[in-house]
Coordinates of C-alpha atoms in Angstrom, one line a residue:
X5 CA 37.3 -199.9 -213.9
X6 CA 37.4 -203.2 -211.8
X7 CA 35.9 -203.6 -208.4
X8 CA 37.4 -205.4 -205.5
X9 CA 35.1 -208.0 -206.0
X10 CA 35.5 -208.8 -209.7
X11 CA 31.9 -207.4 -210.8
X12 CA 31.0 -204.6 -212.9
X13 CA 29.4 -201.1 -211.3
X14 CA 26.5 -201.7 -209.4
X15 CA 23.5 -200.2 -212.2
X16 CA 22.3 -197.5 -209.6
X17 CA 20.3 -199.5 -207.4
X18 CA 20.3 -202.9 -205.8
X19 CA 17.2 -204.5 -207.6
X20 CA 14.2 -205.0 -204.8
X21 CA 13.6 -207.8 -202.8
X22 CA 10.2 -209.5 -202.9
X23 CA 7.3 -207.4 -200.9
X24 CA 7.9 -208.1 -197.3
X25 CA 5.1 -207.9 -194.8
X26 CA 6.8 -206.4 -191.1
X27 CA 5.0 -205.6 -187.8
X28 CA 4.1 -201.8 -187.7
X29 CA 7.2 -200.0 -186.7
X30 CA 9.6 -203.0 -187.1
X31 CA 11.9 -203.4 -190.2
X32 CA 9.8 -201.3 -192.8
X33 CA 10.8 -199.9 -195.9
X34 CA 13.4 -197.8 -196.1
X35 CA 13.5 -194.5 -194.1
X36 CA 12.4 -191.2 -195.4
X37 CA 15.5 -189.6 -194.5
X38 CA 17.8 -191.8 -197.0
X39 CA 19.9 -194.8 -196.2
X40 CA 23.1 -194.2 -194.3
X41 CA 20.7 -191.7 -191.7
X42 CA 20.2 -192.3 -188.4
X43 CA 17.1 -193.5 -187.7
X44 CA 14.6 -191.5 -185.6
X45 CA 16.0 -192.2 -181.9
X46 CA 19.9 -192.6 -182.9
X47 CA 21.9 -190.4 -182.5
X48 CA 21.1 -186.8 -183.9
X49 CA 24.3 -184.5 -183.2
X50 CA 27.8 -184.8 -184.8
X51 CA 28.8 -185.0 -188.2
X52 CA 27.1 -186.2 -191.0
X53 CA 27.7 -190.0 -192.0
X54 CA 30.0 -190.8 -194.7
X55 CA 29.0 -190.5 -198.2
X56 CA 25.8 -192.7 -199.0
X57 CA 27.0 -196.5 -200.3
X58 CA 24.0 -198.0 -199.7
X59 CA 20.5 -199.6 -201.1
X60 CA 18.8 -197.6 -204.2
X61 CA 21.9 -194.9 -204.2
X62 CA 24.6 -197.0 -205.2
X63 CA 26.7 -195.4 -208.5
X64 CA 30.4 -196.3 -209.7
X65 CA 32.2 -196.0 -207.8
X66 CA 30.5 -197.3 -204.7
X67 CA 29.9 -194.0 -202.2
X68 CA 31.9 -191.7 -203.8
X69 CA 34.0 -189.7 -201.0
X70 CA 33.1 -186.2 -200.3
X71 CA 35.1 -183.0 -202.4
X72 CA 33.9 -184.6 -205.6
X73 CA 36.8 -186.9 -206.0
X74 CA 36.1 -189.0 -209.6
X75 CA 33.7 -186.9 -210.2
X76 CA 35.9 -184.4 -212.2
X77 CA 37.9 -185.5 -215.4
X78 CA 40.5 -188.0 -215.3
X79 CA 43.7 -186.4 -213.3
X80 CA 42.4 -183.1 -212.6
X81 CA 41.3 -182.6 -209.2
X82 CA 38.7 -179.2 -207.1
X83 CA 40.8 -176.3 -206.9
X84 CA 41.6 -175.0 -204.0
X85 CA 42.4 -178.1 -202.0
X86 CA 44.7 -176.9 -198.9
X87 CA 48.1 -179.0 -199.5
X88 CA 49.1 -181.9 -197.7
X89 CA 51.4 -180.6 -195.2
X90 CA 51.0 -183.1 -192.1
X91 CA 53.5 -185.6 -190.8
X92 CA 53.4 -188.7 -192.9
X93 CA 52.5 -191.4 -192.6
X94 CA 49.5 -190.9 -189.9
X95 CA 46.7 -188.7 -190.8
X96 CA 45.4 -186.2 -188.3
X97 CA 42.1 -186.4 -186.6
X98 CA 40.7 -183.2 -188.7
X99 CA 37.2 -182.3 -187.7
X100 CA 34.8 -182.9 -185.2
X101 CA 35.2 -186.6 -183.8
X102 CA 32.7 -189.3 -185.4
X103 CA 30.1 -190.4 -182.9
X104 CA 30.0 -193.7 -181.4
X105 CA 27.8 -196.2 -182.6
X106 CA 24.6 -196.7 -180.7
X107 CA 25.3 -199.2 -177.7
X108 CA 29.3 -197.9 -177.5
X109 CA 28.4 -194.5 -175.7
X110 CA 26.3 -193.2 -173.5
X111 CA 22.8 -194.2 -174.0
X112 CA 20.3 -191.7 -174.0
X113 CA 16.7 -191.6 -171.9
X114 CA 14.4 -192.5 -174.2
X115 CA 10.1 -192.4 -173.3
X116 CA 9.6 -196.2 -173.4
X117 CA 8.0 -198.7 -171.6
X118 CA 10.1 -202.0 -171.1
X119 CA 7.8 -203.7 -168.8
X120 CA 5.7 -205.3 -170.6
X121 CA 8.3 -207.4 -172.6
X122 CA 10.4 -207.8 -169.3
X123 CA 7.2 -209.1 -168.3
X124 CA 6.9 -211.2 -171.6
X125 CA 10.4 -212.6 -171.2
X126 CA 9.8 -214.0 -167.9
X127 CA 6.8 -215.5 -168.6
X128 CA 8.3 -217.7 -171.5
X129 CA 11.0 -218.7 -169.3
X130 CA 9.1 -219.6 -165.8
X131 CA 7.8 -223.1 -164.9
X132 CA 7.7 -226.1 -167.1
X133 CA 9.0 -225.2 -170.7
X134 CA 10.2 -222.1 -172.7
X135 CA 8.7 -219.9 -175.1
X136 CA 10.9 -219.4 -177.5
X137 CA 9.4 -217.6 -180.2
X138 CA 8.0 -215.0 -177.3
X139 CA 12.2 -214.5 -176.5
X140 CA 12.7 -213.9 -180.5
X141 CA 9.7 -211.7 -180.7
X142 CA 10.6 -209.8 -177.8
X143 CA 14.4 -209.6 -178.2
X144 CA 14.8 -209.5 -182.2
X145 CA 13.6 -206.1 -182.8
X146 CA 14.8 -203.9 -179.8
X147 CA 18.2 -201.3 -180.1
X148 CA 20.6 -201.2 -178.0
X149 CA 18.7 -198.8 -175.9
X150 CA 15.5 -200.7 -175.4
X151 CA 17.8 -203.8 -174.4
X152 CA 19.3 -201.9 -171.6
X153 CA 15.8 -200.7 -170.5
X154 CA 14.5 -204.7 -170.8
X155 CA 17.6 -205.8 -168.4
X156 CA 17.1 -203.2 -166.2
X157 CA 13.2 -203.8 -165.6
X158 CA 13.8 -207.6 -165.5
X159 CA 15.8 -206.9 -162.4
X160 CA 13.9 -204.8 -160.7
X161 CA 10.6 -206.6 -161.1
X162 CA 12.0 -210.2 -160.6
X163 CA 15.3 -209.5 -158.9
X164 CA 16.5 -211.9 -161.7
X165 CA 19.5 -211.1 -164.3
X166 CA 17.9 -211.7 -168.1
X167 CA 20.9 -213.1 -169.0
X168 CA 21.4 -215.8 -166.6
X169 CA 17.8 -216.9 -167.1
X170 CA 18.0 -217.6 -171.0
X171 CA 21.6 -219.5 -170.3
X172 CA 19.5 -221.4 -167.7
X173 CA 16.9 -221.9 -170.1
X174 CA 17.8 -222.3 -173.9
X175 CA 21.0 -224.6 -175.5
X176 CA 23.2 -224.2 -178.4
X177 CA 23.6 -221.4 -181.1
X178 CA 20.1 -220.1 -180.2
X179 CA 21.9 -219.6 -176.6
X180 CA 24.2 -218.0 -178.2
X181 CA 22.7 -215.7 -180.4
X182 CA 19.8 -214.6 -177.1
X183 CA 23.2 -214.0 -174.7
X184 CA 25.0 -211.4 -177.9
X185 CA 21.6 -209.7 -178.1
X186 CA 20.9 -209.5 -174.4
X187 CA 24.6 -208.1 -173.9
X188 CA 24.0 -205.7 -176.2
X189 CA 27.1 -204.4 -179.0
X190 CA 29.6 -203.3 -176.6
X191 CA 30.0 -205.9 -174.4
X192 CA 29.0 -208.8 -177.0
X193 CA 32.2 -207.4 -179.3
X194 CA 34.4 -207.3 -175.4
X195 CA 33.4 -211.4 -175.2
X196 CA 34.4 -212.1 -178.3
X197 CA 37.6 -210.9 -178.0
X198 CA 38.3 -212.6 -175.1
X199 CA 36.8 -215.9 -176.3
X200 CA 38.4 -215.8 -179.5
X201 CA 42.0 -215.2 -177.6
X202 CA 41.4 -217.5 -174.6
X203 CA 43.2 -220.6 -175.0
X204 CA 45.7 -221.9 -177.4
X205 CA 45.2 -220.8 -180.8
X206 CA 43.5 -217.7 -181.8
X207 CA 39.8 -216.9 -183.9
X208 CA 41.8 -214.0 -186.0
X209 CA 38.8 -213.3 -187.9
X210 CA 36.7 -212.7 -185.0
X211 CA 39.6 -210.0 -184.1
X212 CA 39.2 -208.8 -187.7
X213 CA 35.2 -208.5 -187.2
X214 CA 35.7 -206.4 -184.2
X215 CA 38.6 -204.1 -184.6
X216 CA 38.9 -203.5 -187.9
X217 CA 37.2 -200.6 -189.5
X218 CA 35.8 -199.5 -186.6
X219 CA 35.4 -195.7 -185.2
X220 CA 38.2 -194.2 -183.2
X221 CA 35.1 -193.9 -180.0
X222 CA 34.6 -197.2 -180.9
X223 CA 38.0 -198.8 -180.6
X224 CA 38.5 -196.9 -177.7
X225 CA 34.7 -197.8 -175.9
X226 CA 35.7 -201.3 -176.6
X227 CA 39.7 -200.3 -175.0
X228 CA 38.0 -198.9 -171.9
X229 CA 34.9 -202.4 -171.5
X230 CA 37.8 -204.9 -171.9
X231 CA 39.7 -203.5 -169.4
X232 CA 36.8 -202.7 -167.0
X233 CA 35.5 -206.5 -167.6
X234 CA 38.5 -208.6 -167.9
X235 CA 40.8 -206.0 -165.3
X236 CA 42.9 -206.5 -168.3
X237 CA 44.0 -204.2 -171.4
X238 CA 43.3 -205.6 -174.8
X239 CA 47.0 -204.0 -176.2
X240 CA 48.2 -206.6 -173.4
X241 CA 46.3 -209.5 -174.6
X242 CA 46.3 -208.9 -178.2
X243 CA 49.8 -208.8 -177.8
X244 CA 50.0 -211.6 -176.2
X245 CA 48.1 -213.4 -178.7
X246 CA 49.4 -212.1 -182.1
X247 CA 53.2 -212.0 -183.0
X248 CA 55.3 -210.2 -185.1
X249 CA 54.1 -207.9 -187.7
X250 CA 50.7 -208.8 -187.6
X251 CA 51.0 -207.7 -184.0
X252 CA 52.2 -204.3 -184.9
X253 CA 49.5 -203.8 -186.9
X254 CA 46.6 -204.6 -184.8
X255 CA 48.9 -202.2 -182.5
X256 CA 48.3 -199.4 -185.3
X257 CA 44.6 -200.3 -184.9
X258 CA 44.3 -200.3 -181.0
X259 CA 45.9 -196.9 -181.3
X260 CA 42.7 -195.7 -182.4
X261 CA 44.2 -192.8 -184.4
X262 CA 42.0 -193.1 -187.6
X263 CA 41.2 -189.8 -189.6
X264 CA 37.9 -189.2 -188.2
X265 CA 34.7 -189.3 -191.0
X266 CA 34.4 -185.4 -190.9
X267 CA 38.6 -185.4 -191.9
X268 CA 38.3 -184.3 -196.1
X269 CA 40.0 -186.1 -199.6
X270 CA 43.0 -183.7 -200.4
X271 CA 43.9 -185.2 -203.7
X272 CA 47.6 -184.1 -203.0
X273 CA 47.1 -186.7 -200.2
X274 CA 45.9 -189.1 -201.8
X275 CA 48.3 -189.1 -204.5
X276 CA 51.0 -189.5 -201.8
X277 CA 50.0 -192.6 -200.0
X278 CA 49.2 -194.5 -203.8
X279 CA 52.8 -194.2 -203.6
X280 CA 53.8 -194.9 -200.7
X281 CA 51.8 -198.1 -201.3
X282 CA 53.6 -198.3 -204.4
X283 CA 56.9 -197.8 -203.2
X284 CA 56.2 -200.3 -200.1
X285 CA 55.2 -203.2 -202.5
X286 CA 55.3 -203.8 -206.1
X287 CA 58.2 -200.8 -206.5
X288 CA 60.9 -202.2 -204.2
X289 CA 62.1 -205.7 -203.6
X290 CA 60.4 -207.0 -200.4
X291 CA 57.2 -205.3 -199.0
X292 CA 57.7 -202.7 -196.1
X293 CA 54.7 -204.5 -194.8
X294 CA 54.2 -201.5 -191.7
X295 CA 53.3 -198.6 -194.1
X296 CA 51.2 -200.6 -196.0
X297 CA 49.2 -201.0 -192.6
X298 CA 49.8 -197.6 -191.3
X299 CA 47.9 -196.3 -194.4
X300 CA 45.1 -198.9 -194.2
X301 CA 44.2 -198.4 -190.2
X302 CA 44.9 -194.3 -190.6
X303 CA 42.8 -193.5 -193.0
X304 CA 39.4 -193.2 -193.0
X305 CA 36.6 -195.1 -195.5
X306 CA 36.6 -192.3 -197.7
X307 CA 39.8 -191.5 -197.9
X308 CA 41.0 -195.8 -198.6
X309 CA 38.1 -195.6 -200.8
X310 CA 39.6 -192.9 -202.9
X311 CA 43.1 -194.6 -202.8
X312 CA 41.8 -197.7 -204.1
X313 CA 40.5 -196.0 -207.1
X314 CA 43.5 -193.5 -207.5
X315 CA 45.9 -196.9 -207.0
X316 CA 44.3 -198.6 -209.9
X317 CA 43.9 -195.3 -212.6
X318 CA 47.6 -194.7 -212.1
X319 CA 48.6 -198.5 -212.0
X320 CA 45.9 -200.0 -214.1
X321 CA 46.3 -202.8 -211.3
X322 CA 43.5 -203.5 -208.6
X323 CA 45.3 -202.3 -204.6
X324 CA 43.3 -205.8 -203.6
X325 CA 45.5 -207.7 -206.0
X326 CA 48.4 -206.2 -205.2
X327 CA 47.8 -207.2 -201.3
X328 CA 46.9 -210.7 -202.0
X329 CA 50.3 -210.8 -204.3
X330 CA 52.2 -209.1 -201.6
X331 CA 50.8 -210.9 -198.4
X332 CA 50.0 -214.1 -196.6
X333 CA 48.2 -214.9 -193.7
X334 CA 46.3 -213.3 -191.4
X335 CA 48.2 -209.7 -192.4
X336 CA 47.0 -210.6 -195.9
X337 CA 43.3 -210.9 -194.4
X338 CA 43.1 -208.3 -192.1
X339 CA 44.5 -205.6 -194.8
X340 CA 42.0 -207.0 -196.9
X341 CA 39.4 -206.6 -194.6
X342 CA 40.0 -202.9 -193.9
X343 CA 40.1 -202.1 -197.8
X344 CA 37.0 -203.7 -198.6
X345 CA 34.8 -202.2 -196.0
X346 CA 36.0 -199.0 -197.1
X347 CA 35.3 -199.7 -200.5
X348 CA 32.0 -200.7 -199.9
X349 CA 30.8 -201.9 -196.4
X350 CA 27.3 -203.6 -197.1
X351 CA 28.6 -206.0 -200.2
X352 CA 31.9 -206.8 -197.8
X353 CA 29.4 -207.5 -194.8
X354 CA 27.3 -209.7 -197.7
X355 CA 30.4 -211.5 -198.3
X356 CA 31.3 -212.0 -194.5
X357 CA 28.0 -213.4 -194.0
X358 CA 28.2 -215.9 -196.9
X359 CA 31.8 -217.0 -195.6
X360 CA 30.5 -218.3 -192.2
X361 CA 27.7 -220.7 -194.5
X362 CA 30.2 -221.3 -197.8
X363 CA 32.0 -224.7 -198.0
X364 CA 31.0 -227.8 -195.5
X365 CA 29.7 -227.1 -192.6
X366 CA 28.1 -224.3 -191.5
X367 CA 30.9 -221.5 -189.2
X368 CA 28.2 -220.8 -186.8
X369 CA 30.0 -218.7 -184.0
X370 CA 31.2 -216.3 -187.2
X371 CA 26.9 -216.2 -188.4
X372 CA 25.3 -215.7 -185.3
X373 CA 28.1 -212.6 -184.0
X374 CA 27.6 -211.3 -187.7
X375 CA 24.0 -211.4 -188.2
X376 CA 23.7 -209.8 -184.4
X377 CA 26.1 -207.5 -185.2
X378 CA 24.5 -205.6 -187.9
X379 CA 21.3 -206.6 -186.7
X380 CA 21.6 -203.4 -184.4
X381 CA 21.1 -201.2 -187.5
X382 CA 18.2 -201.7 -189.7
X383 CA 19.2 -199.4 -192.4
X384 CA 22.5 -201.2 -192.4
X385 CA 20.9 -205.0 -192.4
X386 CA 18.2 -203.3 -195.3
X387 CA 21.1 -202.1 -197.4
X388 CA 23.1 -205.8 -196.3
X389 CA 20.5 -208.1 -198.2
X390 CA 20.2 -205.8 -200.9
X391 CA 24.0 -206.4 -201.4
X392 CA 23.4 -210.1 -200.7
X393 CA 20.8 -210.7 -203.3
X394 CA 23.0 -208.5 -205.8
X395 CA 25.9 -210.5 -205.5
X396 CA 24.8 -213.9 -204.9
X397 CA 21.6 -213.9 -207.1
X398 CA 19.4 -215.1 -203.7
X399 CA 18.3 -213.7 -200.8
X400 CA 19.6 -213.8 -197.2
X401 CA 16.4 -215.0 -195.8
X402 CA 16.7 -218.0 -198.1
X403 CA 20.3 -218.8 -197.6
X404 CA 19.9 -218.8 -193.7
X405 CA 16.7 -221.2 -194.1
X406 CA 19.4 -223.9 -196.1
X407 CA 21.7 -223.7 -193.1
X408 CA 19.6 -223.6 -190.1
X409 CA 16.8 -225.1 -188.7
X410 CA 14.5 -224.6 -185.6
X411 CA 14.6 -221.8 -183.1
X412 CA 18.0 -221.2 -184.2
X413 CA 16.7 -220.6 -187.9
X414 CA 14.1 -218.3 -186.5
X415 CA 16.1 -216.7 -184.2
X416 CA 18.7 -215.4 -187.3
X417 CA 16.0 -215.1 -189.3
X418 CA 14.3 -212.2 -187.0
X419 CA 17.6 -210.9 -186.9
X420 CA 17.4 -210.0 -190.4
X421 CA 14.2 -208.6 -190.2
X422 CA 11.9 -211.7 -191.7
X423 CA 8.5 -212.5 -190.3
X424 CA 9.2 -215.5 -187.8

């Protein structure tokens, strides 16, 4: 079987990196619960994450979904799967809701100290010059939570906002990257948006980085920001923004009705979207392009993940192909976008990252939101570079280095987890 990326099965691991030497505490080796666990501190209720896809479990075919679907023989399926009897096409929240991602809810008290660095910060940034490897130091290694707690103890021992202080005191894409990190997930995705729709034209693949494959809490903690920051909804602006079609579908999306992580594989299901897809592209003449992106933004990763692999044993044709032959534009991107993180999140976050260095010129607004972005996880940046140095045949660290320089090099580089 073929991959979405046009390389054989991973061979059970990623291979390691070179030995790393981290500060105690800060991006260590990986935890002893597993990758794809929350670390100690996240959040410890809910359901279980999805299956594991990442660094040292990998197997064909990347995080198998849950009901051990492929893992029986070809076309026979577990018994006593419950029939699909739900309307079609949008599949029902089934289960308890998946959890927001740290920074999206509420954040929890934690026993923690941020004095000292909010003591640190404002050092570096008072009188004559700035300390700018004290702000990556400080800022680089901190969760969502600590960065609250930082801002909040800034305040109250200065009566100065953090954020105002580094746009006062730092320039360029090291600005940049300090003011995402200081903002913290939420409200760094609710900027972008607005940036990237501000204006004439519009950054569609800064819309696909935020909305796409995202969590129903999620989609709908980033709904309620936009509209708290901007007085604003984000259906109002996206809609004025995006037209036609692809403005229906990012509709589909902003519904935030996505089977929620805990919602099963019925085979019976599954069967029954590979063909609808079928019958929406290559089996009729024009594409019904709408149930193509019902299916893509109302299913969850396990459940894409298993029609991508269903799609292609029944077709012998990849679903990625069939997009690509099917679609144009930024439709053709974004549907792309929400099959391959399903597929297999860390090698499509690999391959984001490499698209904002590739070709001339380096897409810097893309690297810095991408690198912060997943910098908030370090079992997701861990399993990240393993996918990087699998697919590209170098590290992250090293591709960075070739595309930066200065604090701004450093700044990314900390991001990632390197010694700076």
């Amino acid at each position: 079987m073929s991959y979405p990326y046009g390389q054989p099965a991973y061979p059970g691991q990623y291979p390691p990196g070179p030995p790393q030497q981290y500060p105690p505490g800060q991006w260590s080796a990986p935890p002893p619960q597993g990758y794809n666990q929350p670390p100690q501190g996240y959040y410890q209720s809910g359901p279980p994450p999805g299956p594991p896809q990442g660094y040292n479990q990998y197997g064909p075919p990347p995080g198998p979904p849950p009901q051990g679907y492929n893992q029986y023989p070809q076309g026979q399926y577990p018994p006593a799967q419950p029939p699909y009897s739900q309307p079609y096409p949008p599949a029902p929240p089934v289960g308890p809701p998946t959890p927001h991602s740290l920074g999206y809810g509420p954040l929890p008290q934690i026993q923690w100290d941020p004095t000292p660095d909010a003591r640190a910060l404002r050092s570096a940034m008072k009188g004559f010059g700035t300390d700018e490897k004290t702000l990556i130091r400080v800022l680089c290694s901190k969760d969502p939570i600590q960065i609250e707690a930082i801002k909040a103890a800034y305040f109250r021992n200065f009566s100065r906002t953090l954020e105002k202080d580094i746009i006062s005191e730092t320039r360029g894409w090291f600005e940049t990257g300090l003011v995402a990190i200081v903002r913290g997930p939420l409200l760094h995705d609710v900027h972008l948006l607005h940036s990237a729709m501000d204006g004439p034209g519009t950054k569609e693949k800064v819309l696909n980085d935020v909305l796409l494959g995202r969590s129903n809490a999620d989609l709908n903690a980033i709904k309620s920001m936009y509209q708290q920051t901007f007085h604003r909804s984000l259906e109002s602006t996206v809609k004025g923004d995006l037209s036609m079609k692809t403005e229906r579908h990012f509709m589909i999306v902003l519904g935030a009705n996505r089977a929620e992580d805990s919602a099963p594989v019925i085979p019976q299901a599954i069967d029954q979207d590979v063909m609808e897809l079928y019958r929406a592209t290559e089996g009729k003449i024009g594409t019904d392009e709408m149930m193509v992106c019902s299916i893509l933004s109302t299913r969850n990763d396990n459940q894409i993940r298993a029609i991508n692999h269903a799609y292609e044993q029944k077709f012998r044709r990849r679903l990625e192909d069939v997009i690509r032959k099917e679609f144009s534009g930024h439709m053709e991107e974004a549907l792309l976008f929400q099959l391959r993180h399903a597929v297999d999140k860390y090698m499509h976050a690999a391959a984001l990252l490499e698209d904002a260095m590739a070709g001339l010129g380096t897409k810097d607004h893309l690297l810095v939101s991408r690198v912060v972005r997943y910098h908030w996880d370090k079992t997701t940046m861990a399993n990240i570079k393993g996918a990087y140095q699998q697919r590209y045949r170098r590290s992250l660290a090293s591709r960075i280095k070739g595309e930066t320089s200065g604090d701004y090099e450093r700044l990314l580089l900390g991001c990632i987890g390197e010694p700076v």
